[in-house]
PDB file of C-alpha atoms in Angstrom:
ATOM      1  CA  MET A   1      31.816 -11.972  21.014  1.00 95.00           C
ATOM      2  CA  LYS A   2      30.627 -15.056  19.655  1.00 97.00           C
ATOM      3  CA  LYS A   3      31.859 -16.080  16.136  1.00 98.00           C
ATOM      4  CA  PHE A   4      30.197 -18.289  13.640  1.00 98.00           C
ATOM      5  CA  THR A   5      30.430 -20.443  10.202  1.00 98.00           C
ATOM      6  CA  TYR A   6      28.629 -19.249   7.072  1.00 97.00           C
ATOM      7  CA  LYS A   7      28.775 -21.003   4.000  1.00 95.00           C
ATOM      8  CA  ASN A   8      32.769 -21.955   3.570  1.00 95.00           C
ATOM      9  CA  TYR A   9      33.536 -18.385   5.303  1.00 97.00           C
ATOM     10  CA  LYS A  10      34.805 -19.529   8.843  1.00 97.00           C
ATOM     11  CA  ASN A  11      34.903 -16.580  11.923  1.00 97.00           C
ATOM     12  CA  CYS A  12      31.678 -14.940  10.611  1.00 98.00           C
ATOM     13  CA  TYR A  13      30.038 -12.145  13.109  1.00 98.00           C
ATOM     14  CA  PHE A  14      27.090  -9.453  12.581  1.00 98.00           C
ATOM     15  CA  ILE A  15      27.207  -5.876  11.821  1.00 98.00           C
ATOM     16  CA  VAL A  16      23.852  -4.394  12.495  1.00 98.00           C
ATOM     17  CA  GLY A  17      22.547  -0.963  11.076  1.00 97.00           C
ATOM     18  CA  SER A  18      19.379   0.763  10.060  1.00 97.00           C
ATOM     19  CA  TYR A  19      18.252   1.324   6.113  1.00 96.00           C
ATOM     20  CA  VAL A  20      18.217   4.797   5.177  1.00 94.00           C
ATOM     21  CA  ALA A  21      14.931   4.855   3.827  1.00 93.00           C
ATOM     22  CA  ASP A  22      13.196   3.754   7.453  1.00 94.00           C
ATOM     23  CA  LYS A  23      15.667   3.420  10.609  1.00 94.00           C
ATOM     24  CA  ARG A  24      13.026   1.012  12.385  1.00 95.00           C
ATOM     25  CA  ALA A  25      14.485  -1.067   9.446  1.00 96.00           C
ATOM     26  CA  MET A  26      17.466  -3.261  11.060  1.00 97.00           C
ATOM     27  CA  ALA A  27      20.130  -4.068   8.019  1.00 97.00           C
ATOM     28  CA  ILE A  28      21.939  -7.222   9.295  1.00 98.00           C
ATOM     29  CA  SER A  29      25.376  -7.885   7.530  1.00 98.00           C
ATOM     30  CA  ILE A  30      27.792 -11.229   7.882  1.00 98.00           C
ATOM     31  CA  GLN A  31      31.400 -10.501   7.906  1.00 98.00           C
ATOM     32  CA  SER A  32      34.375 -12.247   8.563  1.00 97.00           C
ATOM     33  CA  ASP A  33      37.593 -10.834   8.987  1.00 94.00           C
ATOM     34  CA  GLY A  34      36.442  -7.426   8.119  1.00 92.00           C
ATOM     35  CA  GLU A  35      35.609  -8.338   4.918  1.00 96.00           C
ATOM     36  CA  PRO A  36      31.585  -8.740   3.911  1.00 97.00           C
ATOM     37  CA  ILE A  37      30.243 -11.548   3.011  1.00 98.00           C
ATOM     38  CA  THR A  38      26.483 -11.206   2.361  1.00 98.00           C
ATOM     39  CA  THR A  39      23.490  -8.852   3.825  1.00 98.00           C
ATOM     40  CA  CYS A  40      20.919 -10.894   5.741  1.00 98.00           C
ATOM     41  CA  THR A  41      18.555  -8.413   4.976  1.00 98.00           C
ATOM     42  CA  VAL A  42      16.242  -6.344   2.317  1.00 96.00           C
ATOM     43  CA  TYR A  43      14.254  -2.588   2.585  1.00 96.00           C
ATOM     44  CA  ASP A  44      10.990  -3.446   1.220  1.00 90.00           C
ATOM     45  CA  ASP A  45       7.866  -0.590   1.560  1.00 89.00           C
ATOM     46  CA  PHE A  46       5.398  -2.462   2.519  1.00 83.00           C
ATOM     47  CA  GLY A  47       7.903  -4.271   5.184  1.00 83.00           C
ATOM     48  CA  MET A  48       7.001  -4.660   8.488  1.00 84.00           C
ATOM     49  CA  TYR A  49       9.412  -2.929  11.000  1.00 92.00           C
ATOM     50  CA  SER A  50      10.346  -2.632  14.491  1.00 92.00           C
ATOM     51  CA  GLU A  51      12.907  -3.142  17.033  1.00 90.00           C
ATOM     52  CA  HIS A  52      12.056  -6.983  16.819  1.00 95.00           C
ATOM     53  CA  ILE A  53      11.133  -7.252  13.213  1.00 96.00           C
ATOM     54  CA  THR A  54      13.123  -7.107  10.120  1.00 96.00           C
ATOM     55  CA  THR A  55      12.561  -8.419   6.821  1.00 96.00           C
ATOM     56  CA  ILE A  56      15.152 -11.438   5.773  1.00 97.00           C
ATOM     57  CA  LYS A  57      16.672 -11.735   2.167  1.00 97.00           C
ATOM     58  CA  ASN A  58      15.652 -15.417   1.613  1.00 95.00           C
ATOM     59  CA  TYR A  59      16.671 -15.942  -1.754  1.00 93.00           C
ATOM     60  CA  SER A  60      19.576 -15.843  -5.132  1.00 91.00           C
ATOM     61  CA  GLU A  61      23.500 -15.918  -2.852  1.00 94.00           C
ATOM     62  CA  ASN A  62      20.764 -16.233   0.508  1.00 95.00           C
ATOM     63  CA  SER A  63      18.750 -19.400  -0.024  1.00 94.00           C
ATOM     64  CA  HIS A  64      18.368 -20.775   3.445  1.00 95.00           C
ATOM     65  CA  MET A  65      19.482 -17.790   5.103  1.00 98.00           C
ATOM     66  CA  THR A  66      15.709 -17.646   7.551  1.00 97.00           C
ATOM     67  CA  ASP A  67      16.964 -21.574   8.089  1.00 96.00           C
ATOM     68  CA  PHE A  68      20.624 -20.676   9.124  1.00 98.00           C
ATOM     69  CA  LEU A  69      19.630 -17.774  11.105  1.00 98.00           C
ATOM     70  CA  LYS A  70      16.794 -19.767  13.405  1.00 98.00           C
ATOM     71  CA  GLU A  71      19.622 -22.523  14.109  1.00 98.00           C
ATOM     72  CA  LEU A  72      21.783 -19.693  15.269  1.00 98.00           C
ATOM     73  CA  GLY A  73      18.772 -18.291  17.686  1.00 98.00           C
ATOM     74  CA  VAL A  74      18.347 -14.985  15.895  1.00 98.00           C
ATOM     75  CA  VAL A  75      15.315 -15.628  13.727  1.00 98.00           C
ATOM     76  CA  SER A  76      12.874 -16.978  16.887  1.00 98.00           C
ATOM     77  CA  ASP A  77       9.666 -16.973  14.534  1.00 98.00           C
ATOM     78  CA  ILE A  78       8.689 -15.956  10.568  1.00 96.00           C
ATOM     79  CA  ILE A  79       5.648 -13.488  10.951  1.00 96.00           C
ATOM     80  CA  ASP A  80       5.138 -13.835   7.252  1.00 93.00           C
ATOM     81  CA  ARG A  81       6.558 -15.261   4.192  1.00 91.00           C
ATOM     82  CA  TYR A  82       6.205 -14.459   0.523  1.00 88.00           C
ATOM     83  CA  PRO A  83       7.618 -14.839  -2.845  1.00 88.00           C
ATOM     84  CA  CYS A  84      10.618 -12.601  -3.409  1.00 86.00           C
ATOM     85  CA  ASN A  85       9.126 -11.492  -7.311  1.00 83.00           C
ATOM     86  CA  ARG A  86       6.156 -12.730  -9.076  1.00 75.00           C
ATOM     87  CA  PHE A  87       8.010 -15.143 -11.227  1.00 76.00           C
ATOM     88  CA  VAL A  88       8.540 -17.810  -8.179  1.00 69.00           C
ATOM     89  CA  TYR A  89       5.124 -17.703  -7.269  1.00 63.00           C
ATOM     90  CA  ASP A  90       5.280 -21.143  -6.454  1.00 67.00           C
ATOM     91  CA  THR A  91       8.804 -21.649  -4.804  1.00 71.00           C
ATOM     92  CA  LEU A  92       6.562 -21.513  -1.365  1.00 69.00           C
ATOM     93  CA  GLU A  93       6.297 -25.002  -1.119  1.00 70.00           C
ATOM     94  CA  THR A  94       9.636 -26.437  -2.289  1.00 74.00           C
ATOM     95  CA  ASP A  95      12.723 -27.130  -0.139  1.00 77.00           C
ATOM     96  CA  ASN A  96      14.557 -23.913  -1.347  1.00 79.00           C
ATOM     97  CA  PRO A  97      11.844 -20.829  -1.070  1.00 83.00           C
ATOM     98  CA  GLN A  98      12.723 -17.406  -2.747  1.00 89.00           C
ATOM     99  CA  THR A  99      11.170 -15.690  -0.170  1.00 92.00           C
ATOM    100  CA  MET A 100      11.766 -12.552   2.050  1.00 94.00           C
ATOM    101  CA  ASP A 101      10.906 -13.740   5.110  1.00 95.00           C
ATOM    102  CA  ILE A 102       9.069 -11.245   8.137  1.00 96.00           C
ATOM    103  CA  CYS A 103      10.168 -12.227  11.369  1.00 97.00           C
ATOM    104  CA  ILE A 104      10.740 -11.839  15.202  1.00 97.00           C
ATOM    105  CA  ILE A 105      14.410 -11.360  16.272  1.00 98.00           C
ATOM    106  CA  ASP A 106      15.897 -12.725  18.997  1.00 98.00           C
ATOM    107  CA  ILE A 107      17.941  -8.952  19.718  1.00 97.00           C
ATOM    108  CA  ASP A 108      20.218 -10.460  22.906  1.00 97.00           C
ATOM    109  CA  LYS A 109      21.444 -13.986  20.892  1.00 98.00           C
ATOM    110  CA  LEU A 110      22.002 -11.176  17.700  1.00 98.00           C
ATOM    111  CA  LYS A 111      23.972  -9.292  19.921  1.00 98.00           C
ATOM    112  CA  GLU A 112      26.011 -12.396  21.160  1.00 98.00           C
ATOM    113  CA  TYR A 113      27.544 -12.337  17.270  1.00 98.00           C
ATOM    114  CA  CYS A 114      27.835  -9.263  16.852  1.00 98.00           C
ATOM    115  CA  LYS A 115      30.975  -6.585  16.280  1.00 97.00           C
ATOM    116  CA  GLY A 116      29.091  -3.626  15.123  1.00 97.00           C
ATOM    117  CA  TRP A 117      26.077  -2.434  16.469  1.00 97.00           C
ATOM    118  CA  HIS A 118      24.856   0.521  14.978  1.00 96.00           C
ATOM    119  CA  TYR A 119      21.148   0.218  15.595  1.00 96.00           C
ATOM    120  CA  ASN A 120      19.258   2.336  17.730  1.00 87.00           C
ATOM    121  CA  VAL A 121      15.623   2.670  17.835  1.00 84.00           C
TER     122      VAL A 121
END
């Protein structure tokens, strides 16, 4: 398993599972030394979910998460991007958009950095 650095956290890896509301909705979290750091994804009732598609939480403490996952090769493409709430519509055209991003996930690349795989669709 490969490890990565996320913000000030070293030796990070992913834990992957499903959301209770929809088992097709992939939940990706980052941990380091057994401690949770952040959850990269968010469940949205209107989201599009399949084996290779999930919604990235690209706002608040997860600002720039989509870019980070693209750099790792985990996100291969953004299908759609929309504001995380109705008060931040103007952030779509900034250097730090506060968005929920529907993304295509490179499963093989994700598994390279994964310590726990509990996503079986």
